[in-house]
Amino acid sequence: MRVHLDRWRALVRERREQMDRQLAALGGPPEDWWADRASFFTRGTGDAAASPPPGLEAIVERLERHHTLIDVGAGAGRYAVPLSRALRHVTLVEPSPAMGRLARDQLDGAGLDNWTLIEDGWLDANDLDPASAVLFANVLNPHEDLEAWISKGLALARGWLFIVHGSIPEVTPHMQRVARELHGEERVPQPGISHLIPALHDLDVYPDVVMYERRFARSYADA
């Protein structure tokens, strides 16, 4: 019995089906989901004064200069830029063209050349060389096949598989009120840390866990 893994899969599917319905009512999804959102993820990247992304310091503490890392769903380089400064080589795996362009800009702008960008999805990316570590930072939420993601990560990580995963407070009363006003129904939650850890146990993966507090702030234009 893999009840927690099944629960993860069901929750992701339910949320995706809800989003598909809502996007269809608005004319369908964009070709690149991240095209209009990508620039949001460059804030603070490369800025020494900015707060590091969650978990970065713990990752760097566990690795050494000669190590390599695969950053899965690397986005605009929020983790890849500082990790490229600390490690011998970072491979970014990122399917979004918009995110990939921004990651290149961030890495080039930082004067870094010890990186490779693979423009593909994680499960579709072939011929990846093993690395000292694999990083999943805030990328697991929309994927039903958690087992395939984790299995590939473990197969390619010589030492560490790092997962940064949080619980997004979008099912709080005020967020659900916004969802009802916009879509006429409450939003299905994303699977959070309370879903991930039991699902990993179903896969006989027992992680060391470091907890962080993260503050969220969202604003909405008046209708």
PDB file of C-alpha atoms in Angstrom:
ATOM      1  CA  MET A   1       0.000   0.000   0.000  1.00  0.00           C
ATOM      2  CA  ARG A   2       1.291   3.426  -0.987  1.00  0.00           C
ATOM      3  CA  VAL A   3      -1.531   5.518   0.367  1.00  0.00           C
ATOM      4  CA  HIS A   4       0.500   8.700   0.753  1.00  0.00           C
ATOM      5  CA  LEU A   5       1.941   8.448  -2.736  1.00  0.00           C
ATOM      6  CA  ASP A   6      -1.578   7.868  -4.064  1.00  0.00           C
ATOM      7  CA  ARG A   7      -2.810  10.883  -2.103  1.00  0.00           C
ATOM      8  CA  TRP A   8      -0.089  13.044  -3.659  1.00  0.00           C
ATOM      9  CA  ARG A   9      -1.045  11.874  -7.138  1.00  0.00           C
ATOM     10  CA  ALA A  10      -4.761  12.450  -6.554  1.00  0.00           C
ATOM     11  CA  LEU A  11      -4.238  15.941  -5.136  1.00  0.00           C
ATOM     12  CA  VAL A  12      -2.015  17.017  -8.045  1.00  0.00           C
ATOM     13  CA  ARG A  13      -4.516  15.623 -10.548  1.00  0.00           C
ATOM     14  CA  GLU A  14      -7.466  17.325  -8.853  1.00  0.00           C
ATOM     15  CA  ARG A  15      -5.667  20.663  -8.800  1.00  0.00           C
ATOM     16  CA  ARG A  16      -4.579  20.361 -12.442  1.00  0.00           C
ATOM     17  CA  GLU A  17      -8.107  19.513 -13.583  1.00  0.00           C
ATOM     18  CA  GLN A  18      -9.436  22.529 -11.688  1.00  0.00           C
ATOM     19  CA  MET A  19      -6.838  24.826 -13.247  1.00  0.00           C
ATOM     20  CA  ASP A  20      -7.568  23.411 -16.711  1.00  0.00           C
ATOM     21  CA  ARG A  21     -11.256  24.252 -16.268  1.00  0.00           C
ATOM     22  CA  GLN A  22     -10.518  27.742 -15.030  1.00  0.00           C
ATOM     23  CA  LEU A  23      -8.003  28.490 -17.783  1.00  0.00           C
ATOM     24  CA  ALA A  24     -10.368  27.137 -20.446  1.00  0.00           C
ATOM     25  CA  ALA A  25     -12.976  29.638 -19.259  1.00  0.00           C
ATOM     26  CA  LEU A  26     -10.394  32.383 -19.798  1.00  0.00           C
ATOM     27  CA  GLY A  27      -9.440  31.260 -23.304  1.00  0.00           C
ATOM     28  CA  GLY A  28      -6.921  28.538 -22.558  1.00  0.00           C
ATOM     29  CA  PRO A  29      -3.435  28.370 -21.040  1.00  0.00           C
ATOM     30  CA  PRO A  30      -0.497  30.363 -22.448  1.00  0.00           C
ATOM     31  CA  GLU A  31       2.059  28.554 -24.598  1.00  0.00           C
ATOM     32  CA  ASP A  32       4.744  29.214 -21.991  1.00  0.00           C
ATOM     33  CA  TRP A  33       3.139  29.369 -18.559  1.00  0.00           C
ATOM     34  CA  TRP A  34       6.075  31.310 -17.134  1.00  0.00           C
ATOM     35  CA  ALA A  35       6.465  33.919 -19.883  1.00  0.00           C
ATOM     36  CA  ASP A  36       4.606  36.631 -17.942  1.00  0.00           C
ATOM     37  CA  ARG A  37       5.848  35.489 -14.546  1.00  0.00           C
ATOM     38  CA  ALA A  38       9.529  34.738 -15.065  1.00  0.00           C
ATOM     39  CA  SER A  39      10.888  38.183 -14.210  1.00  0.00           C
ATOM     40  CA  PHE A  40       9.362  37.907 -10.719  1.00  0.00           C
ATOM     41  CA  PHE A  41      11.862  35.134  -9.958  1.00  0.00           C
ATOM     42  CA  THR A  42      14.956  37.231 -10.696  1.00  0.00           C
ATOM     43  CA  ARG A  43      14.409  39.542  -7.735  1.00  0.00           C
ATOM     44  CA  GLY A  44      17.502  39.512  -5.566  1.00  0.00           C
ATOM     45  CA  THR A  45      19.390  37.058  -7.801  1.00  0.00           C
ATOM     46  CA  GLY A  46      23.043  38.038  -7.760  1.00  0.00           C
ATOM     47  CA  ASP A  47      22.489  40.669  -5.071  1.00  0.00           C
ATOM     48  CA  ALA A  48      24.785  39.931  -2.143  1.00  0.00           C
ATOM     49  CA  ALA A  49      22.560  42.005   0.148  1.00  0.00           C
ATOM     50  CA  ALA A  50      19.401  40.050  -0.692  1.00  0.00           C
ATOM     51  CA  SER A  51      18.168  37.245   1.538  1.00  0.00           C
ATOM     52  CA  PRO A  52      19.271  33.848   0.187  1.00  0.00           C
ATOM     53  CA  PRO A  53      16.549  31.531  -1.100  1.00  0.00           C
ATOM     54  CA  PRO A  54      15.281  28.958   1.402  1.00  0.00           C
ATOM     55  CA  GLY A  55      17.721  26.137   2.035  1.00  0.00           C
ATOM     56  CA  LEU A  56      20.635  27.598   0.071  1.00  0.00           C
ATOM     57  CA  GLU A  57      22.932  27.963   3.065  1.00  0.00           C
ATOM     58  CA  ALA A  58      22.251  24.386   4.194  1.00  0.00           C
ATOM     59  CA  ILE A  59      23.032  23.114   0.683  1.00  0.00           C
ATOM     60  CA  VAL A  60      26.308  25.036   0.443  1.00  0.00           C
ATOM     61  CA  GLU A  61      27.360  23.818   3.904  1.00  0.00           C
ATOM     62  CA  ARG A  62      27.096  20.204   2.747  1.00  0.00           C
ATOM     63  CA  LEU A  63      29.013  20.600  -0.520  1.00  0.00           C
ATOM     64  CA  GLU A  64      32.592  21.468  -1.445  1.00  0.00           C
ATOM     65  CA  ARG A  65      34.165  23.509  -4.218  1.00  0.00           C
ATOM     66  CA  HIS A  66      34.992  20.484  -6.406  1.00  0.00           C
ATOM     67  CA  HIS A  67      31.399  19.215  -6.356  1.00  0.00           C
ATOM     68  CA  THR A  68      28.842  19.419  -9.161  1.00  0.00           C
ATOM     69  CA  LEU A  69      25.072  19.838  -9.013  1.00  0.00           C
ATOM     70  CA  ILE A  70      21.998  19.398 -11.217  1.00  0.00           C
ATOM     71  CA  ASP A  71      19.405  22.116 -10.564  1.00  0.00           C
ATOM     72  CA  VAL A  72      16.070  20.680 -11.721  1.00  0.00           C
ATOM     73  CA  GLY A  73      13.450  23.203 -12.768  1.00  0.00           C
ATOM     74  CA  ALA A  74      16.151  25.825 -12.316  1.00  0.00           C
ATOM     75  CA  GLY A  75      13.874  28.693 -13.282  1.00  0.00           C
ATOM     76  CA  ALA A  76      15.590  32.062 -13.613  1.00  0.00           C
ATOM     77  CA  GLY A  77      18.679  30.938 -11.718  1.00  0.00           C
ATOM     78  CA  ARG A  78      17.766  31.864  -8.166  1.00  0.00           C
ATOM     79  CA  TYR A  79      19.712  28.885  -6.829  1.00  0.00           C
ATOM     80  CA  ALA A  80      21.981  28.283  -9.830  1.00  0.00           C
ATOM     81  CA  VAL A  81      23.726  31.670  -9.651  1.00  0.00           C
ATOM     82  CA  PRO A  82      24.960  31.399  -6.038  1.00  0.00           C
ATOM     83  CA  LEU A  83      25.638  27.672  -6.418  1.00  0.00           C
ATOM     84  CA  SER A  84      27.750  28.302  -9.528  1.00  0.00           C
ATOM     85  CA  ARG A  85      29.880  30.612  -7.405  1.00  0.00           C
ATOM     86  CA  ALA A  86      30.357  27.879  -4.804  1.00  0.00           C
ATOM     87  CA  LEU A  87      30.719  24.724  -6.934  1.00  0.00           C
ATOM     88  CA  ARG A  88      32.789  23.431  -9.842  1.00  0.00           C
ATOM     89  CA  HIS A  89      29.822  23.092 -12.198  1.00  0.00           C
ATOM     90  CA  VAL A  90      26.031  23.458 -12.181  1.00  0.00           C
ATOM     91  CA  THR A  91      23.718  21.913 -14.767  1.00  0.00           C
ATOM     92  CA  LEU A  92      20.373  23.694 -15.073  1.00  0.00           C
ATOM     93  CA  VAL A  93      17.403  21.667 -16.335  1.00  0.00           C
ATOM     94  CA  GLU A  94      14.616  24.077 -17.307  1.00  0.00           C
ATOM     95  CA  PRO A  95      11.810  23.535 -19.862  1.00  0.00           C
ATOM     96  CA  SER A  96      10.483  27.121 -19.962  1.00  0.00           C
ATOM     97  CA  PRO A  97      12.092  29.263 -22.704  1.00  0.00           C
ATOM     98  CA  ALA A  98      11.331  32.432 -20.735  1.00  0.00           C
ATOM     99  CA  MET A  99      12.931  31.097 -17.573  1.00  0.00           C
ATOM    100  CA  GLY A 100      15.895  29.732 -19.517  1.00  0.00           C
ATOM    101  CA  ARG A 101      16.599  33.114 -21.121  1.00  0.00           C
ATOM    102  CA  LEU A 102      16.538  34.842 -17.754  1.00  0.00           C
ATOM    103  CA  ALA A 103      18.806  32.205 -16.211  1.00  0.00           C
ATOM    104  CA  ARG A 104      21.343  32.750 -19.002  1.00  0.00           C
ATOM    105  CA  ASP A 105      21.171  36.504 -18.487  1.00  0.00           C
ATOM    106  CA  GLN A 106      21.664  36.150 -14.731  1.00  0.00           C
ATOM    107  CA  LEU A 107      24.605  33.761 -15.052  1.00  0.00           C
ATOM    108  CA  ASP A 108      26.281  35.729 -17.836  1.00  0.00           C
ATOM    109  CA  GLY A 109      25.710  38.959 -15.934  1.00  0.00           C
ATOM    110  CA  ALA A 110      27.451  37.449 -12.919  1.00  0.00           C
ATOM    111  CA  GLY A 111      30.452  36.525 -15.077  1.00  0.00           C
ATOM    112  CA  LEU A 112      29.962  32.792 -14.524  1.00  0.00           C
ATOM    113  CA  ASP A 113      30.832  30.185 -17.139  1.00  0.00           C
ATOM    114  CA  ASN A 114      30.825  26.934 -15.140  1.00  0.00           C
ATOM    115  CA  TRP A 115      27.267  25.998 -16.019  1.00  0.00           C
ATOM    116  CA  THR A 116      25.221  24.176 -18.657  1.00  0.00           C
ATOM    117  CA  LEU A 117      21.558  24.757 -19.500  1.00  0.00           C
ATOM    118  CA  ILE A 118      19.437  21.799 -20.623  1.00  0.00           C
ATOM    119  CA  GLU A 119      16.179  23.137 -22.069  1.00  0.00           C
ATOM    120  CA  ASP A 120      13.954  20.164 -21.332  1.00  0.00           C
ATOM    121  CA  GLY A 121      11.717  18.676 -18.695  1.00  0.00           C
ATOM    122  CA  TRP A 122      13.294  16.542 -16.002  1.00  0.00           C
ATOM    123  CA  LEU A 123      11.828  13.205 -17.048  1.00  0.00           C
ATOM    124  CA  ASP A 124      12.522  13.950 -20.733  1.00  0.00           C
ATOM    125  CA  ALA A 125      16.120  15.100 -20.274  1.00  0.00           C
ATOM    126  CA  ASN A 126      18.367  12.312 -21.523  1.00  0.00           C
ATOM    127  CA  ASP A 127      22.127  11.791 -21.340  1.00  0.00           C
ATOM    128  CA  LEU A 128      22.552  13.709 -18.106  1.00  0.00           C
ATOM    129  CA  ASP A 129      25.800  12.886 -16.352  1.00  0.00           C
ATOM    130  CA  PRO A 130      25.622  12.021 -12.663  1.00  0.00           C
ATOM    131  CA  ALA A 131      26.509  14.852 -10.292  1.00  0.00           C
ATOM    132  CA  SER A 132      27.556  15.196  -6.692  1.00  0.00           C
ATOM    133  CA  ALA A 133      24.069  16.475  -5.890  1.00  0.00           C
ATOM    134  CA  VAL A 134      20.633  16.978  -7.422  1.00  0.00           C
ATOM    135  CA  LEU A 135      18.362  19.825  -6.343  1.00  0.00           C
ATOM    136  CA  PHE A 136      14.564  19.999  -6.554  1.00  0.00           C
ATOM    137  CA  ALA A 137      13.726  23.516  -5.363  1.00  0.00           C
ATOM    138  CA  ASN A 138       9.997  24.249  -5.325  1.00  0.00           C
ATOM    139  CA  VAL A 139       9.316  22.162  -8.434  1.00  0.00           C
ATOM    140  CA  LEU A 140       7.537  18.992  -7.290  1.00  0.00           C
ATOM    141  CA  ASN A 141       4.056  20.439  -6.693  1.00  0.00           C
ATOM    142  CA  PRO A 142       2.527  20.043 -10.175  1.00  0.00           C
ATOM    143  CA  HIS A 143       3.886  16.578 -10.938  1.00  0.00           C
ATOM    144  CA  GLU A 144       1.799  13.472 -10.381  1.00  0.00           C
ATOM    145  CA  ASP A 145       4.600  10.967 -10.866  1.00  0.00           C
ATOM    146  CA  LEU A 146       6.580  11.774  -7.749  1.00  0.00           C
ATOM    147  CA  GLU A 147       8.145   8.319  -7.786  1.00  0.00           C
ATOM    148  CA  ALA A 148       9.682   8.863 -11.232  1.00  0.00           C
ATOM    149  CA  TRP A 149      11.053  12.263 -10.218  1.00  0.00           C
ATOM    150  CA  ILE A 150      12.611  10.992  -7.006  1.00  0.00           C
ATOM    151  CA  SER A 151      13.958   7.808  -8.599  1.00  0.00           C
ATOM    152  CA  LYS A 152      15.733   9.735 -11.349  1.00  0.00           C
ATOM    153  CA  GLY A 153      17.129  12.180  -8.812  1.00  0.00           C
ATOM    154  CA  LEU A 154      18.513   9.386  -6.665  1.00  0.00           C
ATOM    155  CA  ALA A 155      19.976   7.652  -9.718  1.00  0.00           C
ATOM    156  CA  LEU A 156      21.901  10.763 -10.808  1.00  0.00           C
ATOM    157  CA  ALA A 157      22.979  12.049  -7.390  1.00  0.00           C
ATOM    158  CA  ARG A 158      26.280  10.587  -6.240  1.00  0.00           C
ATOM    159  CA  GLY A 159      25.893  12.071  -2.798  1.00  0.00           C
ATOM    160  CA  TRP A 160      22.954  14.348  -2.052  1.00  0.00           C
ATOM    161  CA  LEU A 161      19.390  14.770  -3.226  1.00  0.00           C
ATOM    162  CA  PHE A 162      18.215  18.147  -1.932  1.00  0.00           C
ATOM    163  CA  ILE A 163      14.511  18.991  -1.900  1.00  0.00           C
ATOM    164  CA  VAL A 164      13.195  22.446  -1.063  1.00  0.00           C
ATOM    165  CA  HIS A 165       9.455  22.166  -0.598  1.00  0.00           C
ATOM    166  CA  GLY A 166       6.993  24.242   1.352  1.00  0.00           C
ATOM    167  CA  SER A 167       3.375  24.597   2.267  1.00  0.00           C
ATOM    168  CA  ILE A 168       1.829  27.568   0.483  1.00  0.00           C
ATOM    169  CA  PRO A 169      -0.882  29.310   2.523  1.00  0.00           C
ATOM    170  CA  GLU A 170      -3.389  29.544  -0.312  1.00  0.00           C
ATOM    171  CA  VAL A 171      -6.185  27.732   1.509  1.00  0.00           C
ATOM    172  CA  THR A 172      -6.450  30.349   4.231  1.00  0.00           C
ATOM    173  CA  PRO A 173      -9.886  31.985   4.494  1.00  0.00           C
ATOM    174  CA  HIS A 174      -8.871  35.228   2.762  1.00  0.00           C
ATOM    175  CA  MET A 175      -7.207  33.374  -0.132  1.00  0.00           C
ATOM    176  CA  GLN A 176     -10.227  31.137  -0.573  1.00  0.00           C
ATOM    177  CA  ARG A 177     -12.444  34.214  -0.573  1.00  0.00           C
ATOM    178  CA  VAL A 178     -10.381  35.606  -3.464  1.00  0.00           C
ATOM    179  CA  ALA A 179     -10.663  32.267  -5.291  1.00  0.00           C
ATOM    180  CA  ARG A 180     -14.436  32.236  -4.902  1.00  0.00           C
ATOM    181  CA  GLU A 181     -14.702  35.786  -6.232  1.00  0.00           C
ATOM    182  CA  LEU A 182     -12.492  35.039  -9.238  1.00  0.00           C
ATOM    183  CA  HIS A 183     -13.551  31.511 -10.148  1.00  0.00           C
ATOM    184  CA  GLY A 184     -16.714  30.708  -8.220  1.00  0.00           C
ATOM    185  CA  GLU A 185     -15.064  27.883  -6.286  1.00  0.00           C
ATOM    186  CA  GLU A 186     -12.401  27.370  -3.656  1.00  0.00           C
ATOM    187  CA  ARG A 187      -8.935  26.451  -4.837  1.00  0.00           C
ATOM    188  CA  VAL A 188      -7.625  22.908  -4.511  1.00  0.00           C
ATOM    189  CA  PRO A 189      -4.426  23.136  -2.429  1.00  0.00           C
ATOM    190  CA  GLN A 190      -0.998  22.191  -3.663  1.00  0.00           C
ATOM    191  CA  PRO A 191       0.623  19.233  -1.915  1.00  0.00           C
ATOM    192  CA  GLY A 192       2.722  20.621   0.916  1.00  0.00           C
ATOM    193  CA  ILE A 193       5.450  19.303   3.157  1.00  0.00           C
ATOM    194  CA  SER A 194       2.883  17.297   5.147  1.00  0.00           C
ATOM    195  CA  HIS A 195       2.083  15.411   1.926  1.00  0.00           C
ATOM    196  CA  LEU A 196       5.664  15.099   0.679  1.00  0.00           C
ATOM    197  CA  ILE A 197       7.346  13.477   3.668  1.00  0.00           C
ATOM    198  CA  PRO A 198       4.848  10.581   4.027  1.00  0.00           C
ATOM    199  CA  ALA A 199       4.978  10.060   0.239  1.00  0.00           C
ATOM    200  CA  LEU A 200       8.769   9.816   0.429  1.00  0.00           C
ATOM    201  CA  HIS A 201       8.389   7.254   3.207  1.00  0.00           C
ATOM    202  CA  ASP A 202       6.215   5.215   0.828  1.00  0.00           C
ATOM    203  CA  LEU A 203       9.272   5.178  -1.470  1.00  0.00           C
ATOM    204  CA  ASP A 204      11.546   4.097   1.405  1.00  0.00           C
ATOM    205  CA  VAL A 205      13.195   7.522   1.347  1.00  0.00           C
ATOM    206  CA  TYR A 206      13.694   8.976   4.825  1.00  0.00           C
ATOM    207  CA  PRO A 207      14.992  12.541   4.562  1.00  0.00           C
ATOM    208  CA  ASP A 208      16.814  14.708   7.035  1.00  0.00           C
ATOM    209  CA  VAL A 209      14.544  17.737   7.405  1.00  0.00           C
ATOM    210  CA  VAL A 210      15.465  21.353   8.090  1.00  0.00           C
ATOM    211  CA  MET A 211      12.505  23.683   8.641  1.00  0.00           C
ATOM    212  CA  TYR A 212      12.346  27.347   7.640  1.00  0.00           C
ATOM    213  CA  GLU A 213       9.758  30.035   8.133  1.00  0.00           C
ATOM    214  CA  ARG A 214       8.843  31.801   4.922  1.00  0.00           C
ATOM    215  CA  ARG A 215       6.587  34.822   4.694  1.00  0.00           C
ATOM    216  CA  PHE A 216       4.243  35.284   1.757  1.00  0.00           C
ATOM    217  CA  ALA A 217       2.767  38.555   0.587  1.00  0.00           C
ATOM    218  CA  ARG A 218       0.341  38.832  -2.305  1.00  0.00           C
ATOM    219  CA  SER A 219      -1.619  41.756  -3.627  1.00  0.00           C
ATOM    220  CA  TYR A 220      -4.386  42.006  -6.187  1.00  0.00           C
ATOM    221  CA  ALA A 221      -5.490  44.884  -8.362  1.00  0.00           C
ATOM    222  CA  ASP A 222      -8.996  46.186  -7.871  1.00  0.00           C
ATOM    223  CA  ALA A 223     -11.528  44.713 -10.276  1.00  0.00           C
TER     224      ALA A 223
END
